Amino acid sequence: MKKIILLALGLLVLSCAKHINQSQNTTKESNSLQTVFKNQFYVGAALNERQIKGSDTKGNRILEKEFNTISPENCMKWMFLQPKPNVFDFKMADKYVALGEKINAHIIGHTLVWHSQLAAFMKEEQDSAQMASYIHNHIQTVVSRYKGKIGTWDVVNEALKENGDLRQSVFLNVLGEGYLSQAFKWAAQYDPNAKLMYNDYNICHPKKRAGVVRLVKQLQADGARIDGVGIQAHWDLKKPSIQQIEETILTYAALGVQVSFTELDISVLPNPWELVGAEVSQNFEKYIGDKTMDPYSKGLPDQVQDALAARYQELFKLFVKHQDKIDRVTFWGISDKNSWLNDFPIKQRTNYPLLFDRNYQPKKAYSSLLELQ
Ligand code: XIL
């Protein structure tokens, strides 16, 4: 009898151990950014062409496991979608949207009205009626095509200068400031259910932040619907401060719009002092090959790796604290290997701004976020 009881007990212990083991494994498997922050906000990544085509095997695996929203890094920009008047090329954009549907992600459209990566014919247009009709046609064609599929549009990107005034873009110069509310109205008309955003960089800085506040209020006064402000979040290890980011979240939320962090990456490299935010037209050729500007080409020292992990963790703690105001946090890429920050603002550097390293392995920064579970 004793023997039987002992045997039964033994079996019980074994089966429990197996169970515990299994459930530990399952938790390990299912732990991911999208599950950790599931009840708080979307977590996403911008996709390059290889990922959109599904040919970045490792990157695509990470995408499916970790992220529940996607952004197009380049393929939906005007110069690619409509290079010539009324000549549209939707090949890559269609693939991007199909991928988003396949993996059941919230799909972002980026971006409708932006002075950079714009088609040449738009940059040259001087006639206001013609330019307005080009913008109308672009928004109508693109937004209608993906109606009900693209959940959120960056309607206007980077319309402000560093001092908060409107940027002297080709749109402002030819059309005057009315182009801003007109663009939002057209976007709302062609997909009434899509969320509409204004997106920009350096907008935690008080002066530019005040410019965003004026812009959002103006749109609202004009009867244009704006649902969110996208803070690009091309940041570094120290700036902007947590306090400044928190003030910014509160300031925008007080306007009745949601806040998103749309292009998050943390540069660990020194920047040329002349650099102005993320203005993509800047390129500092004279620094190419300058080792003092590219100190980690042979690897990232542990202390910088730790600082990056700590920075990401404090940022996400803040995002979690304000989860009721935050819709989405999107990283501008999946692995360090393909980050645009290897080539911006200085070409051919080795930067480490994301959560996955050049071999697609999770970095300490990644675990620092999973710890927030
Ligand atoms: C960047 C892309 O990552 C690069 O591949 C491209 O060469 C330039 O544009 N702000 C934006 C993004 O809104 O569209 C930019 O993306 C980065 C800055």
Coordinates of C-alpha atoms and ligand atoms in Angstrom, one line a residue, residues 73-74 77 110 114 117 157-158 199 232 234 263 278 280 332 340, ligand 1:
E73 CA 9.0 53.2 -44.2
N74 CA 9.0 54.6 -47.8
K77 CA 5.5 58.5 -50.1
H110 CA 2.4 57.4 -44.2
W114 CA 4.9 66.1 -47.1
Q117 CA 10.2 62.6 -50.9
N157 CA 3.9 65.4 -42.1
E158 CA 6.3 68.1 -40.9
N199 CA 3.0 64.0 -37.6
Q232 CA 8.1 61.0 -34.5
H234 CA 13.8 60.2 -33.3
E263 CA 8.9 56.7 -35.5
A278 CA 15.0 64.7 -38.5
V280 CA 15.7 64.3 -44.1
W332 CA 11.2 53.1 -37.1
W340 CA 17.9 54.6 -41.5
Ligands
XIL1 C1 13.1 58.1 -43.8 C2 13.3 56.6 -44.2 O1 13.5 55.8 -43.1 C3 14.5 56.5 -45.1 O2 14.7 55.2 -45.6 C4 14.4 57.5 -46.2 O3 15.6 57.6 -47.0 C5 14.1 58.9 -45.7 O4 13.0 58.9 -44.9 N1 10.6 61.4 -40.8 C6 9.6 60.7 -41.5 C7 10.0 59.4 -42.2 O5 8.4 61.0 -41.5 O6 9.3 59.2 -43.4 C8 11.5 59.4 -42.5 O7 11.8 58.1 -43.1 C9 12.3 59.7 -41.3 C10 12.0 61.1 -40.8

